[in-house]
CSV table of C-alpha atoms and ligand atoms in Angstrom, one decimal:
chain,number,residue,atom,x,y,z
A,1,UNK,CA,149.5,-82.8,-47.0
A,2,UNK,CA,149.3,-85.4,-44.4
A,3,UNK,CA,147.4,-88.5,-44.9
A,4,UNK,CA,144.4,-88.5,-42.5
A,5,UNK,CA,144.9,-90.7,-39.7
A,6,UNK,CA,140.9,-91.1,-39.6
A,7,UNK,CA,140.4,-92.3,-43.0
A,8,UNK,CA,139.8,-96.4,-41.6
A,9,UNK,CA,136.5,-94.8,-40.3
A,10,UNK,CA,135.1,-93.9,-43.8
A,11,UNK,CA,136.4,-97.4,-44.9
A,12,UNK,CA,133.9,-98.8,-41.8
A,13,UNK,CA,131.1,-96.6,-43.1
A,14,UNK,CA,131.7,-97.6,-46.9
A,15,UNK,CA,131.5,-101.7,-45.6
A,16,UNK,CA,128.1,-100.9,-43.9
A,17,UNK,CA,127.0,-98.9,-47.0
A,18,UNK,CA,127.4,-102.0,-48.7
A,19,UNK,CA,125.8,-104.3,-46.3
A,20,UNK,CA,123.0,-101.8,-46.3
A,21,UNK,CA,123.3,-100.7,-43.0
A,22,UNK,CA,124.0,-97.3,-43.2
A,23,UNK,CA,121.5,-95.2,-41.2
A,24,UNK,CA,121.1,-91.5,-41.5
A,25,UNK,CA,119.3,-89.6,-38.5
A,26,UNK,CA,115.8,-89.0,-39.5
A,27,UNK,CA,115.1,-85.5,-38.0
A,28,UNK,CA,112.4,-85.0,-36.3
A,29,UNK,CA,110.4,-81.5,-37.4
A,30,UNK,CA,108.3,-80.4,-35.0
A,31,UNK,CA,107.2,-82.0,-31.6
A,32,UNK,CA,108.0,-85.3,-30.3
A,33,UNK,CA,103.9,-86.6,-31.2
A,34,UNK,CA,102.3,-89.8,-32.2
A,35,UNK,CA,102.0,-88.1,-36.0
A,36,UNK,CA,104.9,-86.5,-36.5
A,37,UNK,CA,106.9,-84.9,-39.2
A,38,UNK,CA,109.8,-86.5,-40.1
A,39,UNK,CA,112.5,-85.7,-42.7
A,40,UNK,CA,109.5,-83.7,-44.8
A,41,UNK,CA,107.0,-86.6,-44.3
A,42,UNK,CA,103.5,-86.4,-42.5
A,43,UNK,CA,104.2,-90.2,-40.4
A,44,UNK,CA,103.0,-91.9,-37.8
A,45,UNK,CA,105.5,-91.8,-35.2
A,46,UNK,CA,105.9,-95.8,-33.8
A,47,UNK,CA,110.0,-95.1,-33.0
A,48,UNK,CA,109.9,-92.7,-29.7
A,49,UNK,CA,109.3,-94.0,-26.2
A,50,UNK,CA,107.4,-91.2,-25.3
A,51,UNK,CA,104.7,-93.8,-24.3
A,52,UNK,CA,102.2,-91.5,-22.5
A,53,UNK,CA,102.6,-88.3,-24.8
A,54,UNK,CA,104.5,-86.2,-21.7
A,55,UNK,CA,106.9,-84.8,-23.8
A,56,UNK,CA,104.7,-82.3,-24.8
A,57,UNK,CA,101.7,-82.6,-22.0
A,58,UNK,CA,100.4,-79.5,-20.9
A,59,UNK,CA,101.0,-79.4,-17.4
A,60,UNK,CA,104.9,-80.2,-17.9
A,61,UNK,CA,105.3,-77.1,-20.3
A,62,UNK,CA,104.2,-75.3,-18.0
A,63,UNK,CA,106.3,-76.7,-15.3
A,64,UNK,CA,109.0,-76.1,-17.4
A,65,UNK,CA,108.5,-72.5,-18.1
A,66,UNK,CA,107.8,-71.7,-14.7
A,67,UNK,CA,111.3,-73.0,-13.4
A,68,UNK,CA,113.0,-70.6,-16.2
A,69,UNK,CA,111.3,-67.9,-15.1
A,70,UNK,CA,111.9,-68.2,-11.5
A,71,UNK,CA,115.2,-70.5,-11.4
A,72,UNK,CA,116.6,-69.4,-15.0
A,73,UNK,CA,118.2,-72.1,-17.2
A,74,UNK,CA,121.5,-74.1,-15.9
A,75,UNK,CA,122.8,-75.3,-12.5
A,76,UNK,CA,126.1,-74.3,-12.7
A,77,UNK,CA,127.8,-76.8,-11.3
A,78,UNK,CA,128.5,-80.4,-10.6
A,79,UNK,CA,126.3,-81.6,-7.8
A,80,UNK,CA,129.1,-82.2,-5.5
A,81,UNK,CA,130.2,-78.5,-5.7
A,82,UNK,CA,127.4,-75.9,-6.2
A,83,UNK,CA,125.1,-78.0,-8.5
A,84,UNK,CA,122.8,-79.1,-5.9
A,85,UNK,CA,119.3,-76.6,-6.2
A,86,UNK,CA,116.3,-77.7,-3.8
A,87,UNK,CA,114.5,-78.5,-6.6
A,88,UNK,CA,116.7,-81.5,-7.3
A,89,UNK,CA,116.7,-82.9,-3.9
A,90,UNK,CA,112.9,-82.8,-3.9
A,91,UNK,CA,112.7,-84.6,-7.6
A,92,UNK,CA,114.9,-86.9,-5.6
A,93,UNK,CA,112.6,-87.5,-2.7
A,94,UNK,CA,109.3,-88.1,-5.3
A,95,UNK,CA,111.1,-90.3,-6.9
A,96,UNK,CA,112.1,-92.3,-4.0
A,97,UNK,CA,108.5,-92.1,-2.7
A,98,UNK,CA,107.0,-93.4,-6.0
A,99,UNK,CA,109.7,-96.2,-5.9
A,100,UNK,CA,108.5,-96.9,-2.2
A,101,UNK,CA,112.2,-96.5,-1.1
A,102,UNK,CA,114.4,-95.0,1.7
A,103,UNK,CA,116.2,-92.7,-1.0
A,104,UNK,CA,117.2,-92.1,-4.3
A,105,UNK,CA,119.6,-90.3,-6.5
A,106,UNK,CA,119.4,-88.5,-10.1
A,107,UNK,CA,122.0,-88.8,-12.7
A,108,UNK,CA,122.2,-87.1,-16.3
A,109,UNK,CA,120.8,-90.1,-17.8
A,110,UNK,CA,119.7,-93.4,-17.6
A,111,UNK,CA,122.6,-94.3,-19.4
A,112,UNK,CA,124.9,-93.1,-16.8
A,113,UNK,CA,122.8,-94.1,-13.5
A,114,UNK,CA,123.5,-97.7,-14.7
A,115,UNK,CA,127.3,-97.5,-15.8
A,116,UNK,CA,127.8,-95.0,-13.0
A,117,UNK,CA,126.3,-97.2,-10.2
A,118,UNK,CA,127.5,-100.7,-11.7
A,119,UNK,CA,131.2,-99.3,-11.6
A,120,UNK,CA,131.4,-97.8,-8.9
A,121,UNK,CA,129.5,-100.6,-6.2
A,122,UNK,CA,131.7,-103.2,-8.0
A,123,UNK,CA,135.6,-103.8,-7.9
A,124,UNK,CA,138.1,-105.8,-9.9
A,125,UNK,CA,137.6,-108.8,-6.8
A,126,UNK,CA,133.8,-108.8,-7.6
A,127,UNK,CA,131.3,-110.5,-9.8
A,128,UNK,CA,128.6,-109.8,-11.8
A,129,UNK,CA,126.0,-111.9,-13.6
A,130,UNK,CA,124.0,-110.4,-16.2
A,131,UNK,CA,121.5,-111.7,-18.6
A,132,UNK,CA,122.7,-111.6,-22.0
A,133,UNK,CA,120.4,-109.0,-23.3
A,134,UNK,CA,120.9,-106.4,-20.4
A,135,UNK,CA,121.3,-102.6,-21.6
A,136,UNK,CA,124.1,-101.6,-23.3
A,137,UNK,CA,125.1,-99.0,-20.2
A,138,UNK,CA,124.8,-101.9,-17.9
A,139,UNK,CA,127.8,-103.8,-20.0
A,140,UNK,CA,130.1,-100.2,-19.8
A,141,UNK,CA,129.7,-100.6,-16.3
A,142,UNK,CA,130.6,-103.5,-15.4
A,143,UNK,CA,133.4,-103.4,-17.9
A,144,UNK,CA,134.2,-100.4,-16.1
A,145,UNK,CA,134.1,-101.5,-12.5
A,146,UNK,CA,136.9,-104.6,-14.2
A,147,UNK,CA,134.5,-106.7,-11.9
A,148,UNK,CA,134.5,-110.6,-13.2
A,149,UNK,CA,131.6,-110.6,-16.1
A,150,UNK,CA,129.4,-114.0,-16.2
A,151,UNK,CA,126.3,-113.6,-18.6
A,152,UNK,CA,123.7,-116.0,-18.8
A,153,UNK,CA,121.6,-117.2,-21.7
A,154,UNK,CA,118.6,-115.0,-21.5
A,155,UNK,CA,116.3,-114.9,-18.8
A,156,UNK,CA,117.3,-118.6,-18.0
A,157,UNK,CA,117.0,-118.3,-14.4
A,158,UNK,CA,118.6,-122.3,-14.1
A,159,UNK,CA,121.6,-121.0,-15.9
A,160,UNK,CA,122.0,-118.2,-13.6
A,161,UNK,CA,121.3,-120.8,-10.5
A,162,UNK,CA,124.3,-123.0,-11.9
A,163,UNK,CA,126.8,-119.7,-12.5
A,164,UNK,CA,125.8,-118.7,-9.3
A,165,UNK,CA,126.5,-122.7,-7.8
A,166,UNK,CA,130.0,-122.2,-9.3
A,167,UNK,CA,131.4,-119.5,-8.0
A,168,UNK,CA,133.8,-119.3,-5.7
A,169,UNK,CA,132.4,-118.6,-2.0
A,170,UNK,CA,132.8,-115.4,0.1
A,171,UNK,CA,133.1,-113.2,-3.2
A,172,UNK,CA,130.7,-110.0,-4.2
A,173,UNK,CA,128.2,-110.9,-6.4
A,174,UNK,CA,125.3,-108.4,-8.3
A,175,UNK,CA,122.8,-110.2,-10.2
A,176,UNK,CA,121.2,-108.1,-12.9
A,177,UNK,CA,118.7,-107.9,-15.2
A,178,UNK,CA,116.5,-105.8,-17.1
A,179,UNK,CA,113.0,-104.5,-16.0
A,180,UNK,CA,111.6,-104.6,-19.3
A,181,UNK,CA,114.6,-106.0,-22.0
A,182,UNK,CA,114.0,-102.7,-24.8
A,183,UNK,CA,114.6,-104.3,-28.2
A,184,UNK,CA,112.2,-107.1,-27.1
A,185,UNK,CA,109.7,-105.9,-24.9
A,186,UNK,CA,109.4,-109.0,-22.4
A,187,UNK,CA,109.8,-108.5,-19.1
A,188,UNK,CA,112.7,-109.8,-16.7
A,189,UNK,CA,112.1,-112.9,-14.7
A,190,UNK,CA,112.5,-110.7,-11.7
A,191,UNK,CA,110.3,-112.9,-8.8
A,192,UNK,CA,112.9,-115.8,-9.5
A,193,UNK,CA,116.0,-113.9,-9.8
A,194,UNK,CA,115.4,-111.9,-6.5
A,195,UNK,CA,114.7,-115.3,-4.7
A,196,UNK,CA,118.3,-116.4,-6.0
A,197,UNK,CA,119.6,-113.5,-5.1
A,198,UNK,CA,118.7,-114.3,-1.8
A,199,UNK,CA,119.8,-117.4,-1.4
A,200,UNK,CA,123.2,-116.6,-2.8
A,201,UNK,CA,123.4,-113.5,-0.9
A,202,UNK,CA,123.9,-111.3,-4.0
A,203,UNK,CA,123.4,-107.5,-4.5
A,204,UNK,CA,120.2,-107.7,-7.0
A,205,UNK,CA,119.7,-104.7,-9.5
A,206,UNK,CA,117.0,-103.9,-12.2
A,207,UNK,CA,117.2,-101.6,-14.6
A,208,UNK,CA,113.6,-100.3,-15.1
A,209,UNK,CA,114.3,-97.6,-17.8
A,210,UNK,CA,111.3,-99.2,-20.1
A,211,UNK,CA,108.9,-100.0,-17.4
A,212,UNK,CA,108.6,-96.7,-15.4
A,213,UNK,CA,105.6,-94.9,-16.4
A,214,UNK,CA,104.4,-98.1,-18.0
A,215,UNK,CA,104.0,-101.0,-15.7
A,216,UNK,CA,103.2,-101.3,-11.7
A,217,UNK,CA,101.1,-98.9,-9.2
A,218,UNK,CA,100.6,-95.7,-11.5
A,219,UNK,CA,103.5,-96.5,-13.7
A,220,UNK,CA,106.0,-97.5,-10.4
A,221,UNK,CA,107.4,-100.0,-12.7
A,222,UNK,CA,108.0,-104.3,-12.3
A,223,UNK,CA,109.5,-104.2,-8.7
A,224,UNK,CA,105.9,-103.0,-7.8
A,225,UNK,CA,104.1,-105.1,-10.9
A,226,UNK,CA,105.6,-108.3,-9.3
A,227,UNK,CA,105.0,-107.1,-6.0
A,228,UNK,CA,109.0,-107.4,-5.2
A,229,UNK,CA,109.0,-103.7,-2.9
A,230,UNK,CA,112.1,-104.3,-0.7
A,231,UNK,CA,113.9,-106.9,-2.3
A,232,UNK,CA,116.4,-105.6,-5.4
A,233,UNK,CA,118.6,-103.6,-3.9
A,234,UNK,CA,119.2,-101.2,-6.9
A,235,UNK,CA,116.5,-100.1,-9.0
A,236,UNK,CA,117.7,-98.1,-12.1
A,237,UNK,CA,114.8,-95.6,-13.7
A,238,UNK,CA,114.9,-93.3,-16.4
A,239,UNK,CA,113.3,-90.0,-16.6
A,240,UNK,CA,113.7,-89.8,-20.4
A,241,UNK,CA,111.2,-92.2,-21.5
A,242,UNK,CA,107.6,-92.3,-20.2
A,243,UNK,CA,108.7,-89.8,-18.3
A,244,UNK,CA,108.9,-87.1,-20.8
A,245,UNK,CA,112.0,-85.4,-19.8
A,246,UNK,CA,115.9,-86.3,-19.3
A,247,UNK,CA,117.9,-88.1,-17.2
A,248,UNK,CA,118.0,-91.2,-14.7
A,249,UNK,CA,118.0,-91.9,-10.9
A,250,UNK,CA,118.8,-94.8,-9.0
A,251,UNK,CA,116.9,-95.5,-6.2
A,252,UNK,CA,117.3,-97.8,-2.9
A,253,UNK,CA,118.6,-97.5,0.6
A,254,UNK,CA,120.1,-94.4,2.5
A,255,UNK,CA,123.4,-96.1,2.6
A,256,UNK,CA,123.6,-97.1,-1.3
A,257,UNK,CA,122.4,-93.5,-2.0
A,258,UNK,CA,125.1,-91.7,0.2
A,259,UNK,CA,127.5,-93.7,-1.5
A,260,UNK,CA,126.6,-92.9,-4.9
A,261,UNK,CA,126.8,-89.3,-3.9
A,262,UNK,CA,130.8,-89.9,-2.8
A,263,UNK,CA,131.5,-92.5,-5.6
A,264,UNK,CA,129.6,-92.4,-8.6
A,265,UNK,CA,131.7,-90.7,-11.1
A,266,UNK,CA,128.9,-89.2,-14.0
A,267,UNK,CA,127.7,-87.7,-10.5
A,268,UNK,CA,130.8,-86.5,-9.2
A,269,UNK,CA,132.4,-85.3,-12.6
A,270,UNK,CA,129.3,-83.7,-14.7
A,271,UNK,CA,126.9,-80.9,-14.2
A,272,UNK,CA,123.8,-81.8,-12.8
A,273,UNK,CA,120.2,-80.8,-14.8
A,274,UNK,CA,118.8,-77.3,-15.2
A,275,UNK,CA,116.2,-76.5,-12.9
A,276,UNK,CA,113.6,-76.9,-15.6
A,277,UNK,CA,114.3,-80.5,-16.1
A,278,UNK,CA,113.8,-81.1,-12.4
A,279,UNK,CA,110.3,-79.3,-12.5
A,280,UNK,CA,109.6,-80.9,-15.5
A,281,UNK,CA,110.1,-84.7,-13.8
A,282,UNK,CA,107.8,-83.8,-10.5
A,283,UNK,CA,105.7,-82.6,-12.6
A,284,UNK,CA,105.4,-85.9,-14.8
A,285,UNK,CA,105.0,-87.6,-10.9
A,286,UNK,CA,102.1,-85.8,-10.4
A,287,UNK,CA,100.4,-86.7,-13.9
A,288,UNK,CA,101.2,-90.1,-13.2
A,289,UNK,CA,99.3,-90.0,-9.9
A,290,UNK,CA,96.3,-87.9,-11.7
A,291,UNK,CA,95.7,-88.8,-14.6
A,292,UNK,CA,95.8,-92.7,-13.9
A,293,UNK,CA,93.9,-93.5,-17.5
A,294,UNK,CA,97.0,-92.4,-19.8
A,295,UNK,CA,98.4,-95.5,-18.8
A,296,UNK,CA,94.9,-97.3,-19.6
A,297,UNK,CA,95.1,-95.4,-22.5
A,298,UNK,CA,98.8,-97.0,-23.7
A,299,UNK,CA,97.7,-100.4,-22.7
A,300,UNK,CA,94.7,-100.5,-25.2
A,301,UNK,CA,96.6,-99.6,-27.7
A,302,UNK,CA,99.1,-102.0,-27.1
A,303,UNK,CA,96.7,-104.7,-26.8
A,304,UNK,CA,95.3,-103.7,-30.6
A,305,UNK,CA,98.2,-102.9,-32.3
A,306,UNK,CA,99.6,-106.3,-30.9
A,307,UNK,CA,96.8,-108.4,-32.1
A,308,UNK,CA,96.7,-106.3,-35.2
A,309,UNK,CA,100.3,-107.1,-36.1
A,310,UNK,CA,99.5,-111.1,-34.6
A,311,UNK,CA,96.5,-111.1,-37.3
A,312,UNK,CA,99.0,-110.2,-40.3
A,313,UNK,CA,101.1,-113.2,-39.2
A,314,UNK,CA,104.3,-111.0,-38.1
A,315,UNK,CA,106.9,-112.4,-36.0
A,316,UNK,CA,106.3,-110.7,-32.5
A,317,UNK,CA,108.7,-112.8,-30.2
A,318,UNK,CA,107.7,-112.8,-26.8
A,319,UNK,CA,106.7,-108.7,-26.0
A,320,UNK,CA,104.8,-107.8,-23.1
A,321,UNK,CA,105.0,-104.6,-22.9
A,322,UNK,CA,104.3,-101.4,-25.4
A,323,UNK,CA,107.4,-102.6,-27.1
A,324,UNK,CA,106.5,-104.7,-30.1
A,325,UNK,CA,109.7,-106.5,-32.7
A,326,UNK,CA,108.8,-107.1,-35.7
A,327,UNK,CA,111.6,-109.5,-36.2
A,328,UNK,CA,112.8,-110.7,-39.8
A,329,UNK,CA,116.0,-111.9,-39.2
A,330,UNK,CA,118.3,-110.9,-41.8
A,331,UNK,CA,119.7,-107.1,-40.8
A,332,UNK,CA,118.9,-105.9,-44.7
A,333,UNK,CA,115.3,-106.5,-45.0
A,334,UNK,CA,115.0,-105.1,-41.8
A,335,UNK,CA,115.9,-102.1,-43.2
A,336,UNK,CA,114.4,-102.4,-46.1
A,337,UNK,CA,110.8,-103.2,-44.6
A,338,UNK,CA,111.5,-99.7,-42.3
A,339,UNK,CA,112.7,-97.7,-45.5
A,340,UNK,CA,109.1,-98.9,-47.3
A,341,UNK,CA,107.6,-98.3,-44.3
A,342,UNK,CA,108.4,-94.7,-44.1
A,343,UNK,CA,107.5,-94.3,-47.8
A,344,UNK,CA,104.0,-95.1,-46.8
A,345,UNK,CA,104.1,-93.0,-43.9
A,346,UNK,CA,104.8,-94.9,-40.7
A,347,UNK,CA,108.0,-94.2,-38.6
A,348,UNK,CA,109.2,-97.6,-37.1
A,349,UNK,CA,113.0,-98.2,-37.0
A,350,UNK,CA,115.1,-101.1,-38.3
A,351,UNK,CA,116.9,-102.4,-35.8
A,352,UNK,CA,120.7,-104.6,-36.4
A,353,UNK,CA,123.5,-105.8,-35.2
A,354,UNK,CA,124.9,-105.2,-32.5
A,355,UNK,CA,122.1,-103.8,-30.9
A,356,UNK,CA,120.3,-107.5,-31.5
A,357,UNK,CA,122.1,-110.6,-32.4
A,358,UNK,CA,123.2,-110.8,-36.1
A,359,UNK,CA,120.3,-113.0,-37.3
A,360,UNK,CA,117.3,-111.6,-34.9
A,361,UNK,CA,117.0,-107.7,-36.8
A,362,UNK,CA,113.9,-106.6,-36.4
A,363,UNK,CA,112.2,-103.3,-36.8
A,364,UNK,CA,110.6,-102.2,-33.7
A,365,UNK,CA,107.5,-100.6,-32.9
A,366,UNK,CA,106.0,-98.7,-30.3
A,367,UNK,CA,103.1,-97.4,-29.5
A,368,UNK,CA,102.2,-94.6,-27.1
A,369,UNK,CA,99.0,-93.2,-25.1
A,370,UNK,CA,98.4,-90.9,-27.5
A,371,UNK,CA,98.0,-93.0,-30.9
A,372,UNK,CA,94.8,-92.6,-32.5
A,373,UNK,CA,92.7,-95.9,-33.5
A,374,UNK,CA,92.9,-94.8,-37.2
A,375,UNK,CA,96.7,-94.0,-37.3
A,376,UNK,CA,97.0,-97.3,-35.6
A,377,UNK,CA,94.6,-98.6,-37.9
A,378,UNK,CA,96.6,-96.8,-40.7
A,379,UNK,CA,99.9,-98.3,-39.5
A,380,UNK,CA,98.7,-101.6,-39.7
A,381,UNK,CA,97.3,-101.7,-43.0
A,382,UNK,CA,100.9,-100.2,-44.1
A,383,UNK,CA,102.7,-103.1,-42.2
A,384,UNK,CA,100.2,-105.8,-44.2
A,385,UNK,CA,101.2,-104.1,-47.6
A,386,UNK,CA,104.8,-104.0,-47.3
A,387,UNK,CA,104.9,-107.0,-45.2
A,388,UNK,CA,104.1,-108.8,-48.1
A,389,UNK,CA,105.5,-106.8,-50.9
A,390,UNK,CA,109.1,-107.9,-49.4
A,391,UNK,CA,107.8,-111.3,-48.6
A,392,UNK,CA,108.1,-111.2,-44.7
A,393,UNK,CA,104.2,-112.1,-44.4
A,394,UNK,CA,102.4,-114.2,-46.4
B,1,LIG,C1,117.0,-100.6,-20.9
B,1,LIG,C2,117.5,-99.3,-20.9
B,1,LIG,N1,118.3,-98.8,-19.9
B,1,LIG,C3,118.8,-97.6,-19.9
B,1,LIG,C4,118.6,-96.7,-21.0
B,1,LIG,C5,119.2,-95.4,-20.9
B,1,LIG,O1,118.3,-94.4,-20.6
B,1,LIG,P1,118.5,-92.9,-21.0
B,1,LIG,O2,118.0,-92.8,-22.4
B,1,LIG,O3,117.8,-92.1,-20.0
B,1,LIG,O4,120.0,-92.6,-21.0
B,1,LIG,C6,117.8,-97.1,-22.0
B,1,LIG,C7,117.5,-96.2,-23.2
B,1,LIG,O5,118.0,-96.1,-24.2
B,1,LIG,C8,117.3,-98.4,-22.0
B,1,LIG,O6,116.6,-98.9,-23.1
């Protein structure tokens, strides 16, 4: 018998056991809803970003089915070879009409649009500056491109200004930041760091995966909330969030697009979508143009489940978005207060390290178009309860 060259892993799990930090999947049974079953519990479901209830909207089912029956169930192939089906290149050309811009491109993921993109418009010579809480994908990348990494304190546009100041002159440079930061829920400085990305002449990216479907113009996200159309250069989206489906595009100009298309390796080296995830994202374009009050819908319910949590005397930080921390600092109670949570029927995950910095856990909540008043109601009369049975409220 040979000893098992993987048994350091179950020594890792055994030290987070111990720290209380071992998580178990909670399994979902049933449909992705705002009261959901989970692991054998009736709960309400404040974990998902499903914030306008498309993963299970009528008109995308149907979408969905129709593309089965007519296109059946995979692609095939890599985009590059024989992956490319009409359906994707017009998914491609919504989505670069709802982002108001010359073209765009669709990846597997979110996850890969940004780590795809950052490392492959960035070489070893270049630099990026990132704010400190950007998405995990957008670190891989620019690890990945071996670019020069600079991260500034976050959203502390004067740091930035003086990273900027110092570099050396005639080098690349992308500035980068969030759309809506995901384990917070506030919103990048994105007027101010475009205008330094023009004076410095960098590239300047966002990352929108949190604010499409939730913020701008029928959901077009915080380039078109802050009125910046035409100045980021790289606007990352996700079609797995408020979108209801899978997957992530990039959108911009022409040139960046047709680039992606020779360079971009998740595009190059990965089979694109089935058909009936493409049908399933024009069709959640189209809600998002008709059905303009599921996004009044979410923001009411932010707004009272906000003010709710406020009125208890929770630590919100500084959310302004459907994304709402909880924060408790010390990684444990965080998942204690989630655990006692779920006992009484409400779904909200704890949250650690290193997702969020060692003393800033949290369990995070959001809410979706589709929550009730009572279950909200119902949520945060749970959250007052054990709030103060684990002495986090007083
Ligand atoms: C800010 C941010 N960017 C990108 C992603 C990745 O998106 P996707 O889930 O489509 O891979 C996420 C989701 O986890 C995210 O929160």
């Amino acid at each position: 018998m040979h000893p098992d060259p993987l048994a350091y892993l179950a020594a890792e799990l055994d030290t987070l056991n111990r720290q209380g930090l071992l998580r178990p999947l909670r399994v979902l049974q049933g449909e992705q809803e705002a009261a959901a079953r989970v692991d054998g519990h009736r709960v309400v479901n404040l974990s998902s970003n499903n914030y306008l209830g498309l993963a299970t909207h009528p008109k995308l089912r149907a979408r969905a089915i129709e593309a089965i029956r007519t296109l059946g169930v995979g692609s095939g192939s890599v985009r590059t070879i024989a992956g490319t089906m009409d359906i994707h290149v017009e998914l491609e050309r919504r989505l670069a009409e709802f982002k108001r811009t010359e073209a765009s491109v669709v990846f597997q993921s979110g996850f890969t649009a940004n780590a795809g993109t950052v490392a492959s418009i960035l070489t070893a010579e270049d630099i990026v500056v990132s704010d400190e809480l950007n998405h995990a994908s957008i670190i891989d990348g620019c690890r990945l491109s071996r670019a020069t990494i600079h991260v500034f304190p976050h959203k502390d546009v004067d740091a930035a200004r003086r990273v900027l100041r110092s570099l050396p002159a005639g080098r690349r440079v992308l500035l980068v930041s969030d759309g809506v930061f995901s384990m917070d829920g506030d919103l990048g400085p994105l007027p101010a760091l475009s205008a330094l990305a023009e004076e410095f002449g960098c590239i300047m990216m966002v990352d929108d995966a949190h604010a499409s479907g939730v913020f701008g113009r029928n959901g077009r996200g915080t380039i078109d909330h802050f009125d910046l159309h035409g100045r980021v250069n790289v606007q990352v989206g996700t079609l797995s969030k408020a979108l209801g489906a899978l997957g992530g595009y990039v959108a911009g100009s022409r040139t960046l697009i047709d680039f992606l298309h020779h360079r971009a390796r998740p595009f190059l080296f990965s089979t694109s979508h089935p058909p009936a995830v493409a049908a399933t994202a024009i069709a959640a374009l189209d809600v998002l143009q008709e059905e303009p009050g599921l996004i009044e819908r979410l923001w009411e319910n932010t707004r009272f489940f906000k003010a709710g949590l406020a009125a208890l005397g929770f630590d919100t930080g500084a959310s302004e978005s459907p994304i709402t921390p909880v924060i408790v600092g010390d990684a444990a109670v965080a998942m204690r207060l989630s655990d006692r949570l779920f006992e009484a029927g409400v779904f909200a995950q704890g949250i650690g390290f290193p997702t969020v910095a060692r003393d800033r856990a949290r369990v995070r909540t959001i809410v979706t178009a589709t929550h009730t008043r009572e279950a909200l109601q119902f949520a945060l009369e749970a959250f007052g309860t054990v709030g103060r049975e684990l002495g986090v409220i007083a």
